[in-house]
mmCIF file of N, CA and C in Angstrom:
data_model
loop_
_atom_site.group_PDB
_atom_site.id
_atom_site.type_symbol
_atom_site.label_atom_id
_atom_site.label_comp_id
_atom_site.label_asym_id
_atom_site.label_seq_id
_atom_site.Cartn_x
_atom_site.Cartn_y
_atom_site.Cartn_z
ATOM 1 N N MET A 128 44.485 53.540 -29.675
ATOM 2 C CA MET A 128 44.791 52.301 -30.096
ATOM 3 C C MET A 128 43.385 52.033 -30.156
ATOM 4 N N THR A 129 43.429 50.605 -31.516
ATOM 5 C CA THR A 129 42.657 50.658 -32.020
ATOM 6 C C THR A 129 41.956 48.858 -31.340
ATOM 7 N N GLU A 130 41.181 48.752 -30.819
ATOM 8 C CA GLU A 130 39.947 47.455 -30.012
ATOM 9 C C GLU A 130 40.345 46.304 -31.301
ATOM 10 N N LYS A 131 40.717 45.027 -30.476
ATOM 11 C CA LYS A 131 41.475 43.981 -31.226
ATOM 12 C C LYS A 131 40.038 43.485 -30.798
ATOM 13 N N ASN A 132 39.394 43.231 -32.746
ATOM 14 C CA ASN A 132 37.588 42.424 -32.888
ATOM 15 C C ASN A 132 37.843 40.972 -32.961
ATOM 16 N N GLU A 133 37.274 40.140 -32.075
ATOM 17 C CA GLU A 133 37.058 39.014 -32.332
ATOM 18 C C GLU A 133 36.159 38.246 -33.487
ATOM 19 N N LYS A 134 36.725 37.606 -34.407
ATOM 20 C CA LYS A 134 35.973 37.133 -35.411
ATOM 21 C C LYS A 134 35.058 36.023 -34.721
ATOM 22 N N LEU A 135 33.706 35.289 -35.179
ATOM 23 C CA LEU A 135 33.316 33.986 -34.469
ATOM 24 C C LEU A 135 32.874 33.383 -36.214
ATOM 25 N N THR A 136 32.045 31.695 -36.091
ATOM 26 C CA THR A 136 32.147 31.302 -36.365
ATOM 27 C C THR A 136 30.858 30.910 -35.853
ATOM 28 N N ILE A 137 29.407 30.614 -37.085
ATOM 29 C CA ILE A 137 28.329 29.903 -35.865
ATOM 30 C C ILE A 137 27.905 29.061 -37.742
ATOM 31 N N ARG A 138 27.154 28.238 -37.138
ATOM 32 C CA ARG A 138 26.932 27.528 -37.514
ATOM 33 C C ARG A 138 25.476 27.855 -37.828
ATOM 34 N N ILE A 139 24.805 27.821 -39.041
ATOM 35 C CA ILE A 139 22.988 28.340 -39.131
ATOM 36 C C ILE A 139 22.796 27.856 -40.694
ATOM 37 N N SER A 140 21.718 27.084 -40.181
ATOM 38 C CA SER A 140 20.637 26.143 -41.467
ATOM 39 C C SER A 140 20.769 27.714 -42.707
ATOM 40 N N ASN A 141 20.050 26.761 -43.801
ATOM 41 C CA ASN A 141 19.693 27.881 -44.857
ATOM 42 C C ASN A 141 19.263 28.522 -44.914
ATOM 43 N N GLU A 142 17.370 28.163 -44.411
ATOM 44 C CA GLU A 142 16.273 28.141 -43.454
ATOM 45 C C GLU A 142 16.731 29.606 -43.111
ATOM 46 N N GLU A 143 17.188 29.338 -42.048
ATOM 47 C CA GLU A 143 17.916 30.175 -41.339
ATOM 48 C C GLU A 143 18.127 31.721 -41.595
ATOM 49 N N LEU A 144 19.191 31.623 -42.561
ATOM 50 C CA LEU A 144 19.659 31.979 -43.186
ATOM 51 C C LEU A 144 18.737 33.636 -43.593
ATOM 52 N N GLU A 145 17.630 32.097 -44.623
ATOM 53 C CA GLU A 145 17.318 33.121 -45.357
ATOM 54 C C GLU A 145 15.837 33.935 -44.810
ATOM 55 N N GLU A 146 16.061 33.267 -43.944
ATOM 56 C CA GLU A 146 15.052 34.405 -42.685
ATOM 57 C C GLU A 146 15.769 35.423 -42.111
ATOM 58 N N ILE A 147 16.569 35.506 -41.775
ATOM 59 C CA ILE A 147 17.508 36.750 -41.426
ATOM 60 C C ILE A 147 17.494 37.764 -43.284
ATOM 61 N N ASP A 148 18.228 36.624 -43.927
ATOM 62 C CA ASP A 148 18.269 37.739 -45.622
ATOM 63 C C ASP A 148 16.711 39.036 -46.403
ATOM 64 N N SER A 149 15.711 37.995 -45.441
ATOM 65 C CA SER A 149 14.357 38.429 -46.246
ATOM 66 C C SER A 149 13.757 39.559 -45.249
ATOM 67 N N PHE A 150 14.579 38.602 -43.276
ATOM 68 C CA PHE A 150 13.797 40.402 -42.489
ATOM 69 C C PHE A 150 15.341 41.609 -42.834
ATOM 70 N N LEU A 151 15.957 41.098 -43.044
ATOM 71 C CA LEU A 151 17.234 42.583 -43.516
ATOM 72 C C LEU A 151 16.949 43.555 -44.782
ATOM 73 N N SER A 152 16.481 42.175 -45.608
ATOM 74 C CA SER A 152 15.517 43.062 -46.794
ATOM 75 C C SER A 152 14.686 44.221 -46.845
ATOM 76 N N TYR A 153 13.923 43.470 -46.190
ATOM 77 C CA TYR A 153 13.017 45.033 -45.464
ATOM 78 C C TYR A 153 13.309 46.240 -44.055
ATOM 79 N N ASN A 154 14.581 45.848 -43.781
ATOM 80 C CA ASN A 154 15.234 46.480 -42.330
ATOM 81 C C ASN A 154 16.689 47.120 -42.750
ATOM 82 N N SER A 155 15.771 48.444 -43.421
ATOM 83 C CA SER A 155 17.673 49.245 -43.919
ATOM 84 C C SER A 155 18.171 49.640 -42.863
ATOM 85 N N ASN A 156 18.405 49.071 -41.503
ATOM 86 C CA ASN A 156 18.539 49.921 -40.406
ATOM 87 C C ASN A 156 19.846 48.627 -39.541
ATOM 88 N N TYR A 157 19.888 47.821 -40.162
ATOM 89 C CA TYR A 157 21.456 46.978 -40.312
ATOM 90 C C TYR A 157 22.034 46.981 -41.753
ATOM 91 N N ALA A 158 23.883 47.387 -41.655
ATOM 92 C CA ALA A 158 24.425 47.854 -42.418
ATOM 93 C C ALA A 158 24.852 46.010 -43.101
ATOM 94 N N SER A 159 24.771 44.709 -42.303
ATOM 95 C CA SER A 159 25.480 43.686 -42.680
ATOM 96 C C SER A 159 24.742 42.532 -41.801
ATOM 97 N N ARG A 160 24.590 41.603 -42.461
ATOM 98 C CA ARG A 160 24.139 40.416 -41.799
ATOM 99 C C ARG A 160 24.925 40.645 -39.836
ATOM 100 N N SER A 161 25.800 40.569 -39.952
ATOM 101 C CA SER A 161 27.317 40.584 -38.736
ATOM 102 C C SER A 161 26.415 41.807 -37.663
ATOM 103 N N GLU A 162 26.500 43.359 -38.376
ATOM 104 C CA GLU A 162 25.616 43.788 -37.320
ATOM 105 C C GLU A 162 24.410 43.572 -36.715
ATOM 106 N N PHE A 163 23.589 43.016 -37.103
ATOM 107 C CA PHE A 163 21.786 42.384 -36.992
ATOM 108 C C PHE A 163 22.487 41.132 -35.806
ATOM 109 N N ILE A 164 23.055 40.119 -35.912
ATOM 110 C CA ILE A 164 24.039 39.026 -35.323
ATOM 111 C C ILE A 164 24.156 39.883 -33.487
ATOM 112 N N ARG A 165 25.113 40.423 -34.256
ATOM 113 C CA ARG A 165 25.302 41.107 -33.131
ATOM 114 C C ARG A 165 24.709 42.088 -31.990
ATOM 115 N N LEU A 166 23.301 42.908 -32.410
ATOM 116 C CA LEU A 166 22.225 44.399 -31.941
ATOM 117 C C LEU A 166 21.365 42.438 -31.367
ATOM 118 N N ALA A 167 21.330 41.242 -31.934
ATOM 119 C CA ALA A 167 20.002 40.503 -32.138
ATOM 120 C C ALA A 167 20.575 39.624 -30.392
ATOM 121 N N VAL A 168 21.907 39.830 -30.564
ATOM 122 C CA VAL A 168 22.806 38.580 -29.186
ATOM 123 C C VAL A 168 22.326 39.924 -28.261
ATOM 124 N N LEU A 169 23.490 41.302 -28.281
ATOM 125 C CA LEU A 169 23.213 41.971 -27.172
ATOM 126 C C LEU A 169 21.449 42.370 -26.853
ATOM 127 N N GLU A 170 20.522 42.281 -27.479
ATOM 128 C CA GLU A 170 18.797 42.909 -26.844
ATOM 129 C C GLU A 170 18.601 41.549 -26.417
ATOM 130 N N TYR A 171 18.670 39.573 -27.598
ATOM 131 C CA TYR A 171 19.092 38.931 -25.589
ATOM 132 C C TYR A 171 19.251 38.981 -25.029
ATOM 133 N N ILE A 172 20.502 38.830 -24.759
ATOM 134 C CA ILE A 172 21.460 39.622 -22.934
ATOM 135 C C ILE A 172 20.397 40.413 -22.294
ATOM 136 N N SER A 173 20.016 41.766 -23.005
ATOM 137 C CA SER A 173 18.845 42.708 -21.854
ATOM 138 C C SER A 173 18.474 42.054 -21.274
ATOM 139 N N ILE A 174 17.494 41.225 -22.190
ATOM 140 C CA ILE A 174 15.826 40.659 -21.532
ATOM 141 C C ILE A 174 15.996 40.428 -20.970
ATOM 142 N N LYS A 175 17.589 39.079 -20.876
ATOM 143 C CA LYS A 175 18.001 38.555 -19.966
ATOM 144 C C LYS A 175 18.132 38.568 -18.607
ATOM 145 N N ARG A 176 18.396 39.293 -18.530
ATOM 146 C CA ARG A 176 19.407 40.492 -17.283
ATOM 147 C C ARG A 176 18.282 40.888 -16.322
ATOM 148 N N VAL A 177 17.309 41.555 -17.397
ATOM 149 C CA VAL A 177 15.901 42.285 -16.838
ATOM 150 C C VAL A 177 15.078 41.141 -16.368
ATOM 151 N N GLY A 178 14.757 40.174 -17.152
ATOM 152 C CA GLY A 178 13.851 38.885 -17.138
ATOM 153 C C GLY A 178 12.462 39.894 -16.477
ATOM 154 N N ILE A 179 12.298 40.772 -16.655
ATOM 155 C CA ILE A 179 10.983 41.331 -15.728
ATOM 156 C C ILE A 179 9.645 41.329 -17.110
ATOM 157 N N ILE A 180 10.005 42.370 -18.059
ATOM 158 C CA ILE A 180 9.192 42.972 -18.964
ATOM 159 C C ILE A 180 9.931 42.638 -20.177
ATOM 160 N N THR A 181 8.722 42.467 -20.782
ATOM 161 C CA THR A 181 8.720 41.687 -22.077
ATOM 162 C C THR A 181 9.145 42.353 -23.376
ATOM 163 N N LYS A 182 8.874 42.439 -24.333
ATOM 164 C CA LYS A 182 9.210 43.271 -25.835
ATOM 165 C C LYS A 182 7.636 44.218 -25.715
ATOM 166 N N ASN A 183 6.944 44.010 -25.813
ATOM 167 C CA ASN A 183 5.250 44.119 -25.319
ATOM 168 C C ASN A 183 4.977 44.514 -23.847
ATOM 169 N N ASN A 184 5.611 45.025 -23.525
ATOM 170 C CA ASN A 184 5.597 45.760 -21.838
ATOM 171 C C ASN A 184 4.639 44.383 -20.776
ATOM 172 N N SER A 185 4.746 43.917 -21.104
ATOM 173 C CA SER A 185 4.035 42.391 -20.583
ATOM 174 C C SER A 185 5.065 41.918 -19.479
ATOM 175 N N ILE A 186 4.576 41.789 -18.267
ATOM 176 C CA ILE A 186 5.311 41.491 -17.269
ATOM 177 C C ILE A 186 5.228 39.604 -17.423
ATOM 178 N N HIS A 187 6.980 39.521 -17.412
ATOM 179 C CA HIS A 187 7.068 38.086 -17.740
ATOM 180 C C HIS A 187 8.617 37.863 -16.430
ATOM 181 N N PRO A 188 8.353 38.000 -15.063
ATOM 182 C CA PRO A 188 9.260 37.296 -14.549
ATOM 183 C C PRO A 188 9.782 35.581 -14.090
ATOM 184 N N ASP A 189 11.181 36.104 -13.694
ATOM 185 C CA ASP A 189 11.751 35.036 -13.574
ATOM 186 C C ASP A 189 10.348 34.090 -12.535
ATOM 187 N N PRO A 190 10.882 32.197 -12.807
ATOM 188 C CA PRO A 190 9.576 31.610 -12.537
ATOM 189 C C PRO A 190 9.850 31.871 -10.881
ATOM 190 N N VAL A 191 11.177 32.320 -10.218
ATOM 191 C CA VAL A 191 11.249 31.990 -8.919
ATOM 192 C C VAL A 191 10.524 33.641 -7.609
ATOM 193 N N ILE A 192 10.473 34.346 -8.531
ATOM 194 C CA ILE A 192 10.025 35.773 -8.397
ATOM 195 C C ILE A 192 8.685 35.743 -8.767
ATOM 196 N N GLU A 193 7.603 35.183 -9.911
ATOM 197 C CA GLU A 193 6.884 34.618 -10.234
ATOM 198 C C GLU A 193 6.461 33.813 -8.840
ATOM 199 N N LYS A 194 6.813 32.490 -7.947
ATOM 200 C CA LYS A 194 6.226 31.672 -7.394
ATOM 201 C C LYS A 194 6.413 32.341 -5.969
ATOM 202 N N ALA A 195 7.029 33.205 -5.600
ATOM 203 C CA ALA A 195 6.890 34.089 -4.519
ATOM 204 C C ALA A 195 5.852 35.406 -4.580
ATOM 205 N N VAL A 196 5.675 35.779 -6.006
ATOM 206 C CA VAL A 196 4.637 36.664 -6.022
ATOM 207 C C VAL A 196 3.333 35.964 -5.239
ATOM 208 N N SER A 197 3.035 34.806 -6.164
ATOM 209 C CA SER A 197 2.203 34.483 -5.594
ATOM 210 C C SER A 197 1.340 33.481 -4.500
ATOM 211 N N ARG A 198 3.039 33.256 -4.209
ATOM 212 C CA ARG A 198 2.189 32.368 -2.572
ATOM 213 C C ARG A 198 1.264 34.504 -1.561
ATOM 214 N N MET A 199 2.427 35.515 -1.942
ATOM 215 C CA MET A 199 1.561 36.509 -1.302
ATOM 216 C C MET A 199 0.624 36.770 -1.215
ATOM 217 N N VAL A 200 0.267 36.482 -2.753
ATOM 218 C CA VAL A 200 -1.249 36.536 -2.805
ATOM 219 C C VAL A 200 -1.736 35.841 -2.821
ATOM 220 N N ALA A 201 -1.686 34.500 -2.558
ATOM 221 C CA ALA A 201 -2.593 33.211 -1.719
ATOM 222 C C ALA A 201 -2.709 33.728 -0.500
ATOM 223 N N ALA A 202 -1.908 33.742 -0.057
ATOM 224 C CA ALA A 202 -1.842 34.443 1.864
ATOM 225 C C ALA A 202 -2.677 35.397 2.106
ATOM 226 N N GLY A 203 -2.706 36.476 1.088
ATOM 227 C CA GLY A 203 -3.600 37.527 1.432
ATOM 228 C C GLY A 203 -3.072 38.572 1.482
ATOM 229 N N PHE A 204 -1.769 38.839 1.251
ATOM 230 C CA PHE A 204 -0.535 40.521 1.580
ATOM 231 C C PHE A 204 -1.373 41.265 0.300
ATOM 232 N N TYR A 205 -1.483 40.479 -1.057
ATOM 233 C CA TYR A 205 -1.927 41.359 -2.038
ATOM 234 C C TYR A 205 -3.573 41.045 -2.592
ATOM 235 N N LYS A 206 -4.026 42.118 -3.494
ATOM 236 C CA LYS A 206 -5.349 41.563 -4.035
ATOM 237 C C LYS A 206 -4.733 40.735 -5.082
ATOM 238 N N SER A 207 -4.089 40.939 -5.888
ATOM 239 C CA SER A 207 -3.980 40.241 -7.628
ATOM 240 C C SER A 207 -2.695 40.247 -7.662
ATOM 241 N N ILE A 208 -2.892 39.518 -8.683
ATOM 242 C CA ILE A 208 -0.800 39.528 -9.275
ATOM 243 C C ILE A 208 -0.343 40.933 -9.349
ATOM 244 N N ASP A 209 -1.438 41.693 -10.578
ATOM 245 C CA ASP A 209 -1.010 43.131 -10.651
ATOM 246 C C ASP A 209 -1.025 43.998 -9.660
ATOM 247 N N SER A 210 -1.857 43.863 -8.677
ATOM 248 C CA SER A 210 -1.361 44.907 -7.336
ATOM 249 C C SER A 210 -0.625 44.540 -6.792
ATOM 250 N N ALA A 211 0.607 43.273 -6.861
ATOM 251 C CA ALA A 211 1.457 43.166 -6.136
ATOM 252 C C ALA A 211 2.787 43.653 -6.507
ATOM 253 N N TYR A 212 2.373 43.727 -8.303
ATOM 254 C CA TYR A 212 3.814 43.648 -8.854
ATOM 255 C C TYR A 212 3.856 45.697 -8.768
ATOM 256 N N GLU A 213 2.507 46.139 -8.413
ATOM 257 C CA GLU A 213 2.601 47.541 -8.589
ATOM 258 C C GLU A 213 3.043 47.720 -7.412
ATOM 259 N N GLU A 214 2.253 47.019 -6.439
ATOM 260 C CA GLU A 214 3.172 47.708 -5.153
ATOM 261 C C GLU A 214 4.923 47.516 -5.813
ATOM 262 N N ILE A 215 5.195 46.173 -5.822
ATOM 263 C CA ILE A 215 6.808 46.020 -5.725
ATOM 264 C C ILE A 215 7.438 47.117 -6.625
ATOM 265 N N ILE A 216 7.162 47.545 -7.433
ATOM 266 C CA ILE A 216 6.930 48.094 -8.601
ATOM 267 C C ILE A 216 7.184 50.251 -7.707
ATOM 268 N N LYS A 217 6.243 50.102 -7.499
ATOM 269 C CA LYS A 217 6.054 51.255 -6.592
ATOM 270 C C LYS A 217 7.322 52.007 -5.247
ATOM 271 N N GLU A 218 7.540 50.458 -4.611
ATOM 272 C CA GLU A 218 8.731 50.161 -3.484
ATOM 273 C C GLU A 218 9.759 50.466 -4.309
ATOM 274 N N ALA A 219 9.887 49.990 -5.035
ATOM 275 C CA ALA A 219 11.574 50.183 -5.975
ATOM 276 C C ALA A 219 11.760 51.869 -6.260
ATOM 277 N N TRP A 220 10.543 52.503 -6.585
ATOM 278 C CA TRP A 220 10.809 53.592 -6.925
ATOM 279 C C TRP A 220 11.139 54.672 -6.032
ATOM 280 N N ARG A 221 10.241 54.428 -5.252
ATOM 281 C CA ARG A 221 10.261 55.126 -3.771
ATOM 282 C C ARG A 221 11.693 54.845 -3.218
ATOM 283 N N HIS A 222 12.630 53.642 -3.375
ATOM 284 C CA HIS A 222 13.927 53.173 -2.439
ATOM 285 C C HIS A 222 14.956 53.666 -3.576
ATOM 286 N N ASN A 223 14.436 54.534 -4.930
ATOM 287 C CA ASN A 223 15.716 54.904 -5.761
ATOM 288 C C ASN A 223 16.507 54.293 -6.811
ATOM 289 N N LEU A 224 15.179 52.418 -6.421
ATOM 290 C CA LEU A 224 15.957 51.024 -7.017
ATOM 291 C C LEU A 224 15.903 51.361 -8.779
ATOM 292 N N ILE A 225 14.324 51.718 -8.831
ATOM 293 C CA ILE A 225 14.698 51.713 -10.982
ATOM 294 C C ILE A 225 15.575 53.105 -11.707
ATOM 295 N N SER A 226 15.384 54.116 -10.484
ATOM 296 C CA SER A 226 16.573 55.224 -11.211
ATOM 297 C C SER A 226 18.199 54.625 -11.147
ATOM 298 N N GLU A 227 18.102 53.939 -10.611
ATOM 299 C CA GLU A 227 19.325 53.067 -10.230
ATOM 300 C C GLU A 227 19.837 52.483 -11.195
ATOM 301 N N MET A 228 18.493 51.786 -11.186
ATOM 302 C CA MET A 228 18.670 50.166 -12.514
ATOM 303 C C MET A 228 18.425 51.141 -13.842
ATOM 304 N N LEU A 229 17.798 52.278 -14.590
ATOM 305 C CA LEU A 229 17.605 53.032 -15.826
ATOM 306 C C LEU A 229 18.725 53.565 -15.953
ATOM 307 N N LYS A 230 19.708 53.856 -14.351
ATOM 308 C CA LYS A 230 20.774 54.567 -15.012
ATOM 309 C C LYS A 230 21.656 53.985 -15.645
ATOM 310 N N ASN A 231 21.592 53.276 -14.634
ATOM 311 C CA ASN A 231 22.629 51.744 -14.881
ATOM 312 C C ASN A 231 22.615 50.977 -16.575
ATOM 313 N N THR A 232 21.132 51.399 -17.129
ATOM 314 C CA THR A 232 20.850 50.518 -18.615
ATOM 315 C C THR A 232 21.548 51.583 -18.976
ATOM 316 N N ASP A 233 21.192 52.718 -19.092
ATOM 317 C CA ASP A 233 22.158 53.575 -20.479
ATOM 318 C C ASP A 233 23.088 53.551 -19.837
ATOM 319 N N ASP A 234 24.045 53.587 -19.045
ATOM 320 C CA ASP A 234 25.486 53.130 -19.227
ATOM 321 C C ASP A 234 25.726 51.974 -20.022
ATOM 322 N N GLU A 235 25.457 51.128 -19.466
ATOM 323 C CA GLU A 235 25.280 50.001 -20.088
ATOM 324 C C GLU A 235 24.878 49.985 -21.894
ATOM 325 N N TYR A 236 23.948 50.867 -22.228
ATOM 326 C CA TYR A 236 23.290 50.550 -23.675
ATOM 327 C C TYR A 236 24.505 52.043 -24.325
ATOM 328 N N SER A 237 25.026 53.129 -23.478
ATOM 329 C CA SER A 237 25.964 53.840 -24.207
ATOM 330 C C SER A 237 26.833 52.705 -24.802
ATOM 331 N N LYS A 238 27.813 52.115 -23.248
ATOM 332 C CA LYS A 238 28.771 51.325 -23.956
ATOM 333 C C LYS A 238 28.315 50.254 -25.376
ATOM 334 N N ILE A 239 26.852 49.728 -24.623
ATOM 335 C CA ILE A 239 27.445 49.025 -26.214
ATOM 336 C C ILE A 239 26.786 49.617 -27.471
ATOM 337 N N GLU A 240 26.478 50.780 -28.009
ATOM 338 C CA GLU A 240 26.538 51.509 -29.105
ATOM 339 C C GLU A 240 27.916 51.920 -29.128
ATOM 340 N N LYS A 241 29.057 52.789 -28.697
ATOM 341 C CA LYS A 241 30.375 52.423 -28.175
ATOM 342 C C LYS A 241 31.202 51.826 -29.410
ATOM 343 N N ILE A 242 30.591 50.286 -28.576
ATOM 344 C CA ILE A 242 31.500 49.418 -29.496
ATOM 345 C C ILE A 242 30.800 49.031 -30.641
ATOM 346 N N LEU A 243 29.457 49.107 -30.933
ATOM 347 C CA LEU A 243 28.451 48.797 -33.004
ATOM 348 C C LEU A 243 29.367 49.942 -33.340
ATOM 349 N N GLU A 244 29.840 50.971 -32.531
ATOM 350 C CA GLU A 244 30.531 52.359 -33.892
ATOM 351 C C GLU A 244 31.749 51.600 -34.264
ATOM 352 N N GLY A 245 32.413 51.660 -33.533
ATOM 353 C CA GLY A 245 33.728 50.732 -33.669
ATOM 354 C C GLY A 245 33.984 49.078 -34.360
ATOM 355 N N GLU A 246 32.166 48.635 -34.411
ATOM 356 C CA GLU A 246 31.857 46.993 -35.407
ATOM 357 C C GLU A 246 31.560 47.996 -36.583
ATOM 358 N N LYS A 247 30.825 49.133 -36.808
ATOM 359 C CA LYS A 247 30.343 49.549 -37.819
ATOM 360 C C LYS A 247 31.955 49.879 -39.258
ATOM 361 N N LYS A 248 32.665 51.022 -38.238
ATOM 362 C CA LYS A 248 34.257 50.576 -38.708
ATOM 363 C C LYS A 248 34.647 49.440 -39.416
ATOM 364 N N TYR A 249 34.817 48.541 -38.668
ATOM 365 C CA TYR A 249 35.529 47.122 -38.572
ATOM 366 C C TYR A 249 34.588 47.024 -39.892
ATOM 367 N N ASP A 250 33.560 46.323 -40.128
ATOM 368 C CA ASP A 250 32.981 45.976 -41.280
ATOM 369 C C ASP A 250 32.692 46.502 -42.160
ATOM 370 N N LYS A 251 32.879 48.224 -42.555
ATOM 371 C CA LYS A 251 33.358 48.606 -43.954
ATOM 372 C C LYS A 251 34.673 48.369 -44.481
ATOM 373 N N GLN A 252 35.485 47.772 -43.897
ATOM 374 C CA GLN A 252 36.790 48.254 -43.865
ATOM 375 C C GLN A 252 37.236 47.039 -44.272
#
């Protein structure tokens, strides 16, 4: 049974479309505008779900987390923000939270890859 694909219409300015087309002209990894936009949206969702690590591997936590960690540093529980995050990551590692998160992310990525493979076939039709 073939999955039904939904068609989505978006409004985008000519300048934004030119920017996308310019990017695509130098990046042959994308078969179409549709594929690029789908991947960009999915990547954005993924980044927002994790909410702590940016693309350049710097830490950018949710403001609530950042405020709580800053309070703990100010109270003297940690020497610095960096040492607080380091300890949080070590503790998460000890409790297998990171490996579970990575497994879940890998599972989600695999699902997205399957969807995209179906979309590539759909775009070629």
